[in-house]
Every structure is written in structure tokens, then in C-alpha cells.
Coordinates of C-alpha atoms and ligand atoms in Angstrom, one line a residue:
M13 CA -14.6 35.6 69.1
R14 CA -11.5 34.9 71.1
L15 CA -8.6 32.9 69.7
R16 CA -5.5 31.7 71.5
N17 CA -2.8 34.2 71.3
I18 CA -1.2 33.7 68.0
K19 CA 2.5 34.2 67.7
G20 CA 3.3 37.0 65.3
A21 CA -0.3 38.3 65.1
D22 CA 0.5 41.7 66.7
D23 CA 3.4 42.2 64.3
A24 CA 1.5 41.0 61.3
V25 CA -1.4 43.5 62.1
Q26 CA 1.1 46.3 62.8
N27 CA 2.9 45.7 59.5
S28 CA 0.0 44.9 57.1
E29 CA -0.8 47.4 54.4
Y30 CA -4.4 46.3 54.7
C31 CA -4.6 47.4 58.4
I32 CA -4.7 51.1 58.9
K33 CA -2.6 52.2 61.8
N34 CA -3.5 55.3 64.0
P35 CA -7.0 55.3 62.6
T36 CA -7.9 58.5 64.5
E37 CA -5.5 60.4 62.3
W38 CA -7.7 59.6 59.3
K39 CA -10.9 61.0 60.8
G40 CA -12.7 62.9 57.9
K41 CA -10.2 61.6 55.4
W42 CA -11.0 57.9 54.8
N43 CA -11.8 58.6 51.2
E44 CA -8.1 59.5 50.7
I45 CA -7.2 55.9 51.9
F46 CA -9.4 54.4 49.2
E47 CA -8.4 57.2 46.6
N48 CA -12.1 57.6 45.5
Q49 CA -15.3 59.2 46.7
N50 CA -17.3 56.0 46.9
P51 CA -19.5 55.4 50.0
I52 CA -17.9 53.7 53.0
R53 CA -19.6 50.9 55.0
I54 CA -18.2 49.2 58.1
E55 CA -18.7 46.0 60.0
I56 CA -18.1 46.3 63.7
G57 CA -16.8 43.1 65.2
M58 CA -16.0 41.5 61.9
G59 CA -14.2 38.4 63.3
K60 CA -12.2 36.7 60.5
G61 CA -13.8 38.8 57.8
Q62 CA -15.7 36.2 55.7
F63 CA -18.9 38.4 55.4
L64 CA -17.0 41.6 54.5
M65 CA -14.7 40.0 52.0
Q66 CA -17.6 38.5 50.1
L67 CA -19.5 41.8 50.2
A68 CA -16.4 43.8 49.1
A69 CA -15.8 41.4 46.2
Q70 CA -19.5 41.7 45.1
N71 CA -19.5 45.5 45.3
P72 CA -16.3 47.0 43.9
T73 CA -17.8 50.6 43.9
I74 CA -18.4 50.6 47.6
N75 CA -15.6 50.8 50.2
Y76 CA -15.6 48.7 53.3
I77 CA -13.8 48.9 56.6
G78 CA -13.7 45.9 59.0
I79 CA -13.3 46.7 62.7
E80 CA -12.1 44.0 65.1
R81 CA -10.4 44.5 68.5
Y82 CA -8.3 41.3 68.7
T83 CA -5.2 41.0 66.6
S84 CA -5.4 37.2 66.8
V85 CA -8.8 37.3 65.0
L86 CA -7.9 40.1 62.5
Y87 CA -4.7 38.1 61.6
R88 CA -7.0 35.5 60.0
A89 CA -8.6 38.1 57.8
L90 CA -5.2 39.5 56.8
Q91 CA -4.0 36.1 55.7
K92 CA -7.1 35.8 53.4
M93 CA -6.4 39.2 52.0
E94 CA -2.8 38.3 51.1
S95 CA -4.1 35.5 48.8
E96 CA -7.1 37.5 47.4
P97 CA -6.4 41.2 47.8
L98 CA -9.4 43.6 47.5
S99 CA -8.6 47.3 47.0
N100 CA -12.0 48.4 48.5
L101 CA -11.5 46.7 51.8
K102 CA -9.4 47.9 54.8
F103 CA -9.2 46.9 58.5
I104 CA -8.7 48.6 61.8
C105 CA -7.9 47.0 65.1
V106 CA -9.6 49.1 67.8
N107 CA -12.4 48.8 70.4
A108 CA -15.6 50.1 68.8
E109 CA -16.0 52.5 71.8
I110 CA -13.5 54.9 70.1
L111 CA -15.2 55.0 66.7
P112 CA -16.5 58.6 67.2
D113 CA -12.8 59.6 67.2
V114 CA -12.2 57.6 64.0
F115 CA -15.0 58.7 61.8
E116 CA -16.3 62.2 61.0
K117 CA -20.0 63.2 60.9
N118 CA -21.7 61.7 57.8
E119 CA -18.5 59.8 56.9
I120 CA -20.1 56.3 57.1
D121 CA -22.9 55.2 54.9
R122 CA -23.9 51.9 56.5
I123 CA -23.0 49.8 59.6
Y124 CA -23.2 46.1 59.9
L125 CA -23.2 44.3 63.2
N126 CA -23.1 40.5 63.0
F127 CA -23.3 38.1 65.9
S128 CA -22.1 40.7 68.4
D129 CA -21.0 39.5 71.8
P130 CA -24.2 39.1 74.0
W131 CA -22.7 40.4 77.3
P132 CA -25.5 38.5 79.2
K133 CA -25.1 40.2 82.6
D134 CA -27.4 43.2 83.1
R135 CA -24.5 45.3 84.5
H136 CA -22.6 44.8 81.2
A137 CA -25.5 45.9 79.0
K138 CA -23.6 49.1 78.0
R139 CA -21.0 47.0 76.3
R140 CA -23.5 45.4 73.9
L141 CA -22.9 46.9 70.4
T142 CA -26.6 47.5 70.0
S143 CA -27.1 49.3 73.3
R144 CA -28.3 52.9 73.3
E145 CA -24.8 54.0 74.3
F146 CA -23.4 52.5 71.2
L147 CA -26.3 53.6 69.0
K148 CA -25.5 57.2 70.1
R149 CA -21.9 56.7 69.2
Y150 CA -22.9 55.5 65.7
D151 CA -25.2 58.6 65.4
T152 CA -22.1 60.8 65.4
F153 CA -20.7 59.5 62.2
L154 CA -23.5 57.6 60.3
K155 CA -25.0 59.6 57.3
Q156 CA -28.5 61.0 58.0
D157 CA -30.1 58.5 55.7
G158 CA -27.7 55.7 56.6
I159 CA -28.9 52.3 58.0
I160 CA -27.7 49.8 60.6
E161 CA -28.1 46.1 59.9
F162 CA -27.9 43.6 62.8
K163 CA -28.0 39.8 62.7
T164 CA -27.8 37.4 65.6
D165 CA -29.1 34.0 66.7
N166 CA -29.3 35.2 70.3
V167 CA -33.0 36.0 70.9
G168 CA -32.3 37.7 74.3
L169 CA -29.8 40.0 72.7
F170 CA -32.2 40.6 69.8
D171 CA -35.1 41.6 72.0
F172 CA -32.9 43.9 74.0
S173 CA -31.7 45.5 70.7
L174 CA -35.2 46.1 69.5
E175 CA -36.0 47.8 72.7
E176 CA -32.9 50.0 72.6
V177 CA -33.7 51.3 69.0
P178 CA -35.8 54.4 70.0
Y179 CA -33.6 55.2 73.0
G180 CA -30.6 55.4 70.7
G181 CA -32.5 57.8 68.3
F182 CA -33.3 55.3 65.6
K183 CA -36.4 53.6 64.3
L184 CA -37.1 50.1 63.1
L185 CA -37.3 49.7 59.3
A186 CA -37.7 45.8 59.2
S187 CA -37.1 42.8 61.4
T188 CA -37.5 39.0 61.5
Y189 CA -36.9 36.2 64.0
D190 CA -36.2 33.8 61.1
L191 CA -34.2 35.4 58.4
H192 CA -33.5 32.3 56.3
H193 CA -37.3 31.8 55.9
D194 CA -38.1 35.4 55.2
V195 CA -38.1 35.7 51.4
S196 CA -37.7 39.4 51.1
L197 CA -35.2 40.1 54.0
N198 CA -33.1 37.0 53.0
E199 CA -32.7 38.1 49.4
G200 CA -29.0 38.5 48.7
N201 CA -28.1 37.5 52.3
I202 CA -24.4 36.9 52.8
M203 CA -23.8 34.4 55.6
T204 CA -21.2 35.3 58.2
E205 CA -19.0 32.7 59.8
Y206 CA -21.1 32.6 63.0
E207 CA -24.3 32.5 60.9
E208 CA -23.2 29.4 59.1
K209 CA -22.2 27.8 62.4
F210 CA -25.3 28.6 64.4
S211 CA -27.8 28.0 61.6
S212 CA -26.3 24.6 60.9
L213 CA -27.1 23.8 64.5
G214 CA -30.7 24.6 63.8
N215 CA -30.8 28.1 65.4
P216 CA -33.0 30.6 63.5
I217 CA -31.3 33.9 62.7
C218 CA -32.8 37.2 63.7
K219 CA -32.2 40.4 61.8
M220 CA -33.2 44.0 62.2
I221 CA -32.6 47.0 60.0
I222 CA -32.8 50.5 61.6
S223 CA -32.5 54.1 60.4
R224 CA -33.1 57.5 61.9
Ligands
SAH387 N1 -19.1 39.1 62.7 C1 -18.4 37.8 62.8 C2 -17.8 37.5 64.2 C3 -18.8 37.5 65.3 S1 -18.0 37.3 66.9 C4 -19.4 36.7 62.4 O1 -20.6 37.0 62.4 O2 -19.0 35.6 62.1 C5 -18.0 39.0 67.5 C6 -16.7 39.7 67.2 O3 -16.8 41.0 67.5 C7 -15.5 39.1 67.9 O4 -14.4 38.8 67.0 C8 -15.1 40.2 68.9 O5 -13.7 40.2 69.1 C9 -15.6 41.4 68.2 N2 -15.9 42.5 69.1 C10 -16.7 42.5 70.1 N3 -16.8 43.6 70.8 C11 -16.0 44.5 70.1 C12 -15.7 45.9 70.3 N4 -16.2 46.6 71.3 N5 -14.9 46.4 69.4 C13 -14.3 45.7 68.3 N6 -14.6 44.4 68.1 C14 -15.4 43.8 69.0

């Protein structure tokens, strides 16, 4: 997701109490930010935050962190938080490549990846958030029994992601090429912004769940 540069977005992100500055300084100490010992789950590439806000509102005893690299996009999430604040949700504005410097071993309980950028050129495969390179990064901070959930409507990216699973040190727990017609996997599904958009155009949604 790329939005036009929005005037004031950088300042708003910099000054927001919901956005944690210098996130590498909190490595191993994220529970102090939330002031409790509840599990922490993250969405990488959260866009405007619709999915995570709904999840956080439904699960007050779980902490959530949304990661988004563009301030112009994160700004939209901050605006929503101003009107409906959630104490179990924070944001950080970084490129996901640096997450091993942000989270300590076993610090994160679950990772959500929703409608990640496809990077269609082969030479950009390493930039895909489900590539083996990224899976190995997640391995450094995801709890041993933690899971990763990935949704997309892009079948090419989904097939690539399925193939990467073993190379990243994970195994497939469940998958579908048509989430909205899969009764068990769709139970309790929260639609992301892109999911609403692409499924309304008739695109089936793919989902996989992986663990170690
Ligand atoms: N998850 C949302 C948005 C999907 S668009 C939804 O499903 O509606 C993908 C988002 O991921 C974009 O906002 C993009 O800026 C962000 N993103 C892509 N690569 C990223 C990276 N390496 N680090 C952080 N954010 C990233």
C-alpha cells in the first residue's frame, strides 16, 4: 500500500503515543510497554490497521503490535486510534527486515501477514515477506510453538510461499485456496482491508498457517 505523501504524517507518527519510537531499544522489554505479561502478536505490513484494530478489540488479554513502513499509511491507523483508543495495541514504523533487532527470542507469540506485497520479479523474491529469508528472521523471535498466518489473493505469491515453508524451517499446519468457502479455516475470520476489496471483485482468498 502506498499513499500520496500526506502533509503532517511524519510528525504525527513521531509524536503519537500509540507509535513506539526507537523500537530496537525495547528489545526483550515489550511487556513493559503494555504493563502486563500477556502474549504479544504482530501484523507485519498492517496497512491502515483495520484487521488489527478489530482483533485487539475482540481480545483484550492479548497484546498486538502493528508494523508498517510508510508513515502515510500508519497515519490512517493513528487517526482511528485517536477516536477509539485500545490499550492492547501499539504501532511501529520500520522495515520488517530489522525485526530481529526489535524482538528478543521467544518474545512474539504469533505473526500475521496479510496481503503482503507480491514483488513479482524473481530477482526481488528475497523481499517477499514469506520468503525463506524472512521466515528465518521470524524464527529468531517467534515462540517455539508460535504460528504464522498468511492471507493473500495472489495465487503466484501463495504458491511461492508454500514452497518456501520448509526452507525457512517451518511446516504447513493448514492451507486453502478459497478461505471464504472453507468452513473450518474461515471460522472467526476477520477481513482485512485488502481482503474486502479483492474478495468483492470475486477473487478467492488463499490462507496458510505454519509452525515449526
Ligand atoms: N495488511 C493490510 C495491508 C496490505 S498492503 C491489508 O491486508 O489490508 C501491504 C502493506 O505492507 C503495505 O502497507 C506496505 O507498506 C507494507 N509493507 C510491505 N513490505 C513491508 C516491509 N518490509 N516492512 C514493513 N511494512 C511493509
